[in-house]
PDB file of C-alpha atoms in Angstrom:
ATOM      1  CA  THR A 187      37.907  21.698 -13.955  1.00 64.00           C
ATOM      2  CA  ARG A 188      35.868  24.419 -13.026  1.00 79.00           C
ATOM      3  CA  TRP A 189      35.961  25.838 -16.879  1.00 79.00           C
ATOM      4  CA  ASN A 190      34.400  22.582 -17.811  1.00 84.00           C
ATOM      5  CA  LEU A 191      31.421  22.835 -15.274  1.00 91.00           C
ATOM      6  CA  LEU A 192      30.893  26.304 -16.418  1.00 90.00           C
ATOM      7  CA  LEU A 193      30.859  24.801 -19.766  1.00 91.00           C
ATOM      8  CA  MET A 194      28.200  22.203 -19.139  1.00 93.00           C
ATOM      9  CA  MET A 195      26.177  24.526 -17.131  1.00 93.00           C
ATOM     10  CA  LEU A 196      25.981  26.962 -20.334  1.00 93.00           C
ATOM     11  CA  ASP A 197      25.943  24.677 -22.916  1.00 93.00           C
ATOM     12  CA  SER A 198      22.730  23.348 -21.386  1.00 93.00           C
ATOM     13  CA  LEU A 199      21.298  26.753 -20.926  1.00 92.00           C
ATOM     14  CA  ILE A 200      21.455  27.151 -24.558  1.00 92.00           C
ATOM     15  CA  LYS A 201      20.250  23.489 -25.434  1.00 94.00           C
ATOM     16  CA  ASN A 202      16.831  24.624 -23.088  1.00 92.00           C
ATOM     17  CA  GLN A 203      16.398  28.043 -24.402  1.00 90.00           C
ATOM     18  CA  GLN A 204      13.394  27.560 -25.598  1.00 92.00           C
ATOM     19  CA  LEU A 205      12.222  25.371 -22.501  1.00 91.00           C
ATOM     20  CA  ILE A 206      13.449  28.111 -20.233  1.00 89.00           C
ATOM     21  CA  GLU A 207      12.003  31.098 -21.922  1.00 89.00           C
ATOM     22  CA  ARG A 208       8.493  28.875 -21.769  1.00 90.00           C
ATOM     23  CA  CYS A 209       8.927  28.334 -17.798  1.00 89.00           C
ATOM     24  CA  ILE A 210       9.407  32.174 -17.292  1.00 88.00           C
ATOM     25  CA  ASN A 211       6.894  33.609 -19.460  1.00 88.00           C
ATOM     26  CA  ARG A 212       3.990  30.872 -17.661  1.00 88.00           C
ATOM     27  CA  LEU A 213       5.950  32.230 -14.231  1.00 87.00           C
ATOM     28  CA  ARG A 214       5.164  35.818 -15.633  1.00 86.00           C
ATOM     29  CA  LEU A 215       9.083  36.712 -14.466  1.00 84.00           C
ATOM     30  CA  PHE A 216       9.578  38.717 -17.646  1.00 84.00           C
ATOM     31  CA  ASP A 217      12.206  40.974 -15.792  1.00 84.00           C
ATOM     32  CA  LYS A 218      14.244  37.527 -15.481  1.00 83.00           C
ATOM     33  CA  MET A 219      14.036  37.082 -19.233  1.00 85.00           C
ATOM     34  CA  LEU A 220      17.557  37.093 -21.186  1.00 87.00           C
ATOM     35  CA  ASN A 221      17.294  38.834 -24.423  1.00 90.00           C
ATOM     36  CA  ASN A 222      19.111  38.238 -27.786  1.00 90.00           C
ATOM     37  CA  LYS A 223      22.256  40.177 -26.972  1.00 89.00           C
ATOM     38  CA  GLU A 224      22.520  38.109 -23.578  1.00 90.00           C
ATOM     39  CA  TRP A 225      22.096  34.606 -25.163  1.00 90.00           C
ATOM     40  CA  LYS A 226      24.822  36.049 -27.910  1.00 89.00           C
ATOM     41  CA  LYS A 227      26.918  36.423 -24.797  1.00 88.00           C
ATOM     42  CA  ILE A 228      26.635  33.122 -23.547  1.00 90.00           C
ATOM     43  CA  ASP A 229      27.060  31.218 -26.598  1.00 91.00           C
ATOM     44  CA  ASN A 230      30.128  32.881 -27.430  1.00 87.00           C
ATOM     45  CA  LEU A 231      31.553  32.020 -23.997  1.00 88.00           C
ATOM     46  CA  VAL A 232      30.481  28.313 -24.552  1.00 91.00           C
ATOM     47  CA  GLN A 233      32.367  28.535 -27.923  1.00 87.00           C
ATOM     48  CA  PHE A 234      35.508  29.970 -26.254  1.00 85.00           C
ATOM     49  CA  LEU A 235      35.401  27.319 -23.321  1.00 88.00           C
ATOM     50  CA  LYS A 236      35.098  24.429 -25.785  1.00 88.00           C
ATOM     51  CA  LEU A 237      38.461  24.057 -26.670  1.00 83.00           C
ATOM     52  CA  PHE A 238      39.611  24.001 -22.982  1.00 83.00           C
ATOM     53  CA  GLN A 239      37.169  20.841 -22.738  1.00 88.00           C
ATOM     54  CA  THR A 240      38.981  19.301 -25.458  1.00 85.00           C
ATOM     55  CA  ALA A 241      42.205  20.043 -23.879  1.00 83.00           C
ATOM     56  CA  THR A 242      41.658  18.549 -20.381  1.00 83.00           C
ATOM     57  CA  GLU A 243      39.672  15.587 -21.999  1.00 85.00           C
ATOM     58  CA  VAL A 244      43.034  14.859 -24.241  1.00 83.00           C
ATOM     59  CA  LEU A 245      45.732  15.732 -21.945  1.00 82.00           C
ATOM     60  CA  SER A 246      43.998  13.706 -19.060  1.00 83.00           C
ATOM     61  CA  GLY A 247      44.309  10.520 -21.216  1.00 79.00           C
ATOM     62  CA  SER A 248      45.376   7.484 -18.992  1.00 80.00           C
ATOM     63  CA  LYS A 249      45.900   4.969 -22.142  1.00 82.00           C
ATOM     64  CA  TYR A 250      48.209   6.981 -24.453  1.00 77.00           C
ATOM     65  CA  SER A 251      51.112   9.530 -23.940  1.00 79.00           C
ATOM     66  CA  THR A 252      50.161  13.038 -23.348  1.00 81.00           C
ATOM     67  CA  ILE A 253      53.254  14.922 -22.950  1.00 84.00           C
ATOM     68  CA  SER A 254      54.162  15.200 -26.555  1.00 83.00           C
ATOM     69  CA  LEU A 255      50.825  17.054 -27.089  1.00 85.00           C
ATOM     70  CA  VAL A 256      51.055  19.673 -24.192  1.00 87.00           C
ATOM     71  CA  LEU A 257      52.995  22.454 -26.625  1.00 88.00           C
ATOM     72  CA  LEU A 258      50.415  21.680 -29.467  1.00 87.00           C
ATOM     73  CA  PHE A 259      47.574  22.677 -26.902  1.00 86.00           C
ATOM     74  CA  LYS A 260      49.643  25.703 -26.028  1.00 87.00           C
ATOM     75  CA  ALA A 261      49.862  26.730 -29.063  1.00 86.00           C
ATOM     76  CA  GLU A 262      46.107  26.536 -30.043  1.00 85.00           C
ATOM     77  CA  ILE A 263      45.060  27.848 -26.830  1.00 87.00           C
ATOM     78  CA  THR A 264      47.675  30.768 -27.363  1.00 88.00           C
ATOM     79  CA  GLY A 265      45.710  31.353 -30.775  1.00 86.00           C
ATOM     80  CA  VAL A 266      42.387  31.221 -29.113  1.00 86.00           C
ATOM     81  CA  LEU A 267      43.163  34.064 -26.795  1.00 90.00           C
ATOM     82  CA  THR A 268      43.773  36.284 -29.578  1.00 90.00           C
ATOM     83  CA  TYR A 269      41.018  38.891 -29.179  1.00 90.00           C
ATOM     84  CA  LEU A 270      38.475  39.103 -31.989  1.00 88.00           C
ATOM     85  CA  ALA A 271      36.060  41.922 -32.499  1.00 90.00           C
ATOM     86  CA  THR A 272      32.789  39.164 -32.211  1.00 86.00           C
ATOM     87  CA  ASP A 273      34.255  38.670 -28.085  1.00 86.00           C
ATOM     88  CA  SER A 274      31.997  39.901 -25.379  1.00 85.00           C
ATOM     89  CA  ASN A 275      33.476  41.726 -22.907  1.00 87.00           C
ATOM     90  CA  ILE A 276      33.422  38.811 -20.773  1.00 86.00           C
ATOM     91  CA  VAL A 277      35.251  36.658 -23.168  1.00 86.00           C
ATOM     92  CA  LYS A 278      37.844  39.791 -23.715  1.00 90.00           C
ATOM     93  CA  SER A 279      38.208  39.807 -20.028  1.00 92.00           C
ATOM     94  CA  MET A 280      38.541  36.135 -19.711  1.00 88.00           C
ATOM     95  CA  LYS A 281      41.110  35.989 -22.063  1.00 91.00           C
ATOM     96  CA  HIS A 282      43.132  38.944 -21.053  1.00 93.00           C
ATOM     97  CA  ASN A 283      43.548  37.036 -17.826  1.00 92.00           C
ATOM     98  CA  MET A 284      44.207  33.666 -19.208  1.00 90.00           C
ATOM     99  CA  GLN A 285      46.975  35.288 -21.128  1.00 91.00           C
ATOM    100  CA  ILE A 286      48.331  36.839 -17.892  1.00 92.00           C
ATOM    101  CA  ALA A 287      48.487  33.307 -16.287  1.00 91.00           C
ATOM    102  CA  LEU A 288      49.100  31.021 -19.008  1.00 90.00           C
ATOM    103  CA  ASP A 289      53.057  30.747 -18.911  1.00 87.00           C
ATOM    104  CA  HIS A 290      52.659  30.491 -15.362  1.00 91.00           C
ATOM    105  CA  ARG A 291      50.223  27.716 -15.221  1.00 87.00           C
ATOM    106  CA  LEU A 292      51.413  26.208 -18.742  1.00 87.00           C
ATOM    107  CA  PRO A 293      55.026  26.406 -18.731  1.00 90.00           C
ATOM    108  CA  VAL A 294      57.121  25.521 -21.774  1.00 89.00           C
ATOM    109  CA  THR A 295      59.643  23.053 -19.668  1.00 90.00           C
ATOM    110  CA  ASP A 296      62.655  20.799 -21.115  1.00 91.00           C
ATOM    111  CA  LEU A 297      60.521  17.768 -21.154  1.00 91.00           C
ATOM    112  CA  HIS A 298      57.875  19.323 -23.007  1.00 91.00           C
ATOM    113  CA  VAL A 299      60.153  20.398 -25.704  1.00 91.00           C
ATOM    114  CA  ILE A 300      61.801  17.246 -25.795  1.00 91.00           C
ATOM    115  CA  ALA A 301      58.563  15.016 -26.275  1.00 90.00           C
ATOM    116  CA  ALA A 302      57.570  17.795 -29.106  1.00 88.00           C
ATOM    117  CA  MET A 303      60.914  16.998 -30.820  1.00 87.00           C
ATOM    118  CA  ILE A 304      60.390  13.035 -30.863  1.00 86.00           C
ATOM    119  CA  ASP A 305      57.107  13.292 -32.285  1.00 84.00           C
ATOM    120  CA  PRO A 306      57.924  13.817 -35.746  1.00 82.00           C
ATOM    121  CA  SER A 307      54.746  15.807 -36.440  1.00 82.00           C
ATOM    122  CA  GLN A 308      55.323  18.570 -34.034  1.00 81.00           C
ATOM    123  CA  ARG A 309      59.127  19.220 -34.672  1.00 73.00           C
ATOM    124  CA  ALA A 310      58.404  22.239 -36.404  1.00 77.00           C
ATOM    125  CA  LEU A 311      56.122  23.770 -33.930  1.00 83.00           C
ATOM    126  CA  THR A 312      56.768  27.591 -33.169  1.00 86.00           C
ATOM    127  CA  THR A 313      56.653  27.105 -29.669  1.00 86.00           C
ATOM    128  CA  VAL A 314      59.482  25.090 -29.813  1.00 87.00           C
ATOM    129  CA  GLN A 315      61.612  27.027 -32.375  1.00 87.00           C
ATOM    130  CA  LYS A 316      60.817  30.198 -30.131  1.00 89.00           C
ATOM    131  CA  TYR A 317      61.935  27.991 -27.009  1.00 90.00           C
ATOM    132  CA  PHE A 318      65.460  27.555 -28.562  1.00 91.00           C
ATOM    133  CA  THR A 319      65.879  31.249 -29.834  1.00 92.00           C
ATOM    134  CA  GLU A 320      65.071  32.217 -25.849  1.00 92.00           C
ATOM    135  CA  GLN A 321      67.592  29.845 -24.463  1.00 92.00           C
ATOM    136  CA  ASN A 322      69.830  30.889 -27.742  1.00 95.00           C
ATOM    137  CA  ILE A 323      70.643  26.887 -28.051  1.00 92.00           C
ATOM    138  CA  THR A 324      70.479  24.926 -30.972  1.00 90.00           C
ATOM    139  CA  ALA A 325      68.378  21.801 -31.194  1.00 88.00           C
ATOM    140  CA  VAL A 326      71.428  19.461 -31.004  1.00 87.00           C
ATOM    141  CA  GLU A 327      73.021  21.624 -28.276  1.00 89.00           C
ATOM    142  CA  PHE A 328      69.467  21.080 -26.443  1.00 90.00           C
ATOM    143  CA  LEU A 329      69.511  17.316 -26.737  1.00 86.00           C
ATOM    144  CA  LYS A 330      72.754  16.569 -25.801  1.00 85.00           C
ATOM    145  CA  GLN A 331      72.382  18.705 -22.691  1.00 87.00           C
ATOM    146  CA  ALA A 332      69.073  16.872 -22.049  1.00 86.00           C
ATOM    147  CA  VAL A 333      70.774  13.371 -22.629  1.00 83.00           C
ATOM    148  CA  GLN A 334      73.428  14.383 -20.156  1.00 82.00           C
ATOM    149  CA  LYS A 335      70.766  15.656 -17.724  1.00 82.00           C
ATOM    150  CA  TYR A 336      68.318  13.267 -17.762  1.00 78.00           C
ATOM    151  CA  VAL A 337      70.575  10.033 -19.097  1.00 73.00           C
ATOM    152  CA  GLY A 338      73.828  10.571 -17.382  1.00 67.00           C
ATOM    153  CA  ASP A 339      77.307  11.643 -18.498  1.00 57.00           C
ATOM    154  CA  LEU A 340      78.872   9.173 -21.250  1.00 50.00           C
ATOM    155  CA  GLU A 341      82.331   9.504 -20.001  1.00 52.00           C
ATOM    156  CA  LYS A 342      81.273   8.252 -16.839  1.00 56.00           C
ATOM    157  CA  GLY A 343      79.521   5.232 -18.453  1.00 53.00           C
ATOM    158  CA  GLN A 344      82.707   4.388 -20.093  1.00 53.00           C
ATOM    159  CA  ASP A 345      84.472   4.006 -17.071  1.00 53.00           C
ATOM    160  CA  ASP A 346      82.050   1.968 -15.839  1.00 57.00           C
ATOM    161  CA  GLN A 347      82.562  -0.347 -18.854  1.00 55.00           C
ATOM    162  CA  ALA A 348      85.677  -1.129 -17.668  1.00 55.00           C
ATOM    163  CA  SER A 349      84.382  -3.076 -14.511  1.00 57.00           C
ATOM    164  CA  ARG A 350      81.550  -4.349 -16.853  1.00 54.00           C
ATOM    165  CA  ASP A 351      84.059  -5.872 -18.943  1.00 55.00           C
ATOM    166  CA  GLU A 352      86.055  -7.944 -15.792  1.00 55.00           C
ATOM    167  CA  THR A 353      82.240  -8.806 -14.561  1.00 52.00           C
ATOM    168  CA  ALA A 354      81.184 -10.449 -17.976  1.00 49.00           C
ATOM    169  CA  GLU A 355      84.090 -12.094 -18.653  1.00 54.00           C
ATOM    170  CA  LYS A 356      83.503 -14.586 -15.490  1.00 57.00           C
ATOM    171  CA  THR A 357      80.316 -16.143 -17.264  1.00 61.00           C
ATOM    172  CA  PRO A 358      78.981 -16.861 -20.667  1.00 64.00           C
ATOM    173  CA  ARG A 359      75.385 -15.824 -20.024  1.00 57.00           C
ATOM    174  CA  LYS A 360      76.771 -12.485 -18.371  1.00 59.00           C
ATOM    175  CA  ARG A 361      79.835 -12.718 -21.572  1.00 62.00           C
ATOM    176  CA  ALA A 362      76.378 -12.580 -23.986  1.00 66.00           C
ATOM    177  CA  LYS A 363      74.372  -9.950 -22.106  1.00 58.00           C
ATOM    178  CA  TYR A 364      77.577  -7.544 -22.145  1.00 62.00           C
ATOM    179  CA  ASP A 365      77.968  -8.200 -25.916  1.00 62.00           C
ATOM    180  CA  MET A 366      74.096  -7.170 -26.547  1.00 64.00           C
ATOM    181  CA  LEU A 367      74.364  -4.168 -24.597  1.00 62.00           C
ATOM    182  CA  VAL A 368      77.720  -3.180 -26.031  1.00 62.00           C
ATOM    183  CA  LYS A 369      76.044  -3.739 -29.561  1.00 63.00           C
ATOM    184  CA  GLN A 370      72.895  -1.732 -28.668  1.00 63.00           C
ATOM    185  CA  ALA A 371      74.573   1.033 -26.992  1.00 59.00           C
ATOM    186  CA  SER A 372      76.874   1.592 -30.183  1.00 57.00           C
ATOM    187  CA  SER A 373      74.298   1.258 -32.577  1.00 53.00           C
ATOM    188  CA  ALA A 374      71.920   3.891 -30.401  1.00 49.00           C
ATOM    189  CA  THR A 375      74.661   6.540 -30.378  1.00 50.00           C
ATOM    190  CA  LEU A 376      74.779   6.658 -34.293  1.00 45.00           C
TER     191      LEU A 376
END
């Protein structure tokens, strides 16, 4: 992202501060020299942007599931966007703009909440509890609605079961498969 590119540039600037200052001195471009206050602003910005780099890298993973991490990172980002006395004006301005855009750019969706609930380490996230409060719903009701929305109506499944009963009786293989499906479905509803 462009934030990560900005971070890379500023981090490189900080790491090469002495070299940059020597070059500017040799070229006698003293008016281009940054003062300590300006270097601190750059360092403040680098520290602020590091969380976004971590979030981008982790949430861009392709070898593991990332959806359950979205709300955890959103909570972390919300915390980082809190104003600190040490924030430079640039960082304060960025935090303000990011606070305004956060819910639009990273909305809390049903799927994020479901993923967080499935991950036992994240069930108690404030973001999840806040979502239930805002929706005026309990966790159990939310999950019931989600199952109906994403899996389908359970009563419809019972109607389909009658037609499967007839088909399963035709061959031993189908009967065995049907018995296993019924067994797994009944254990899943417990």
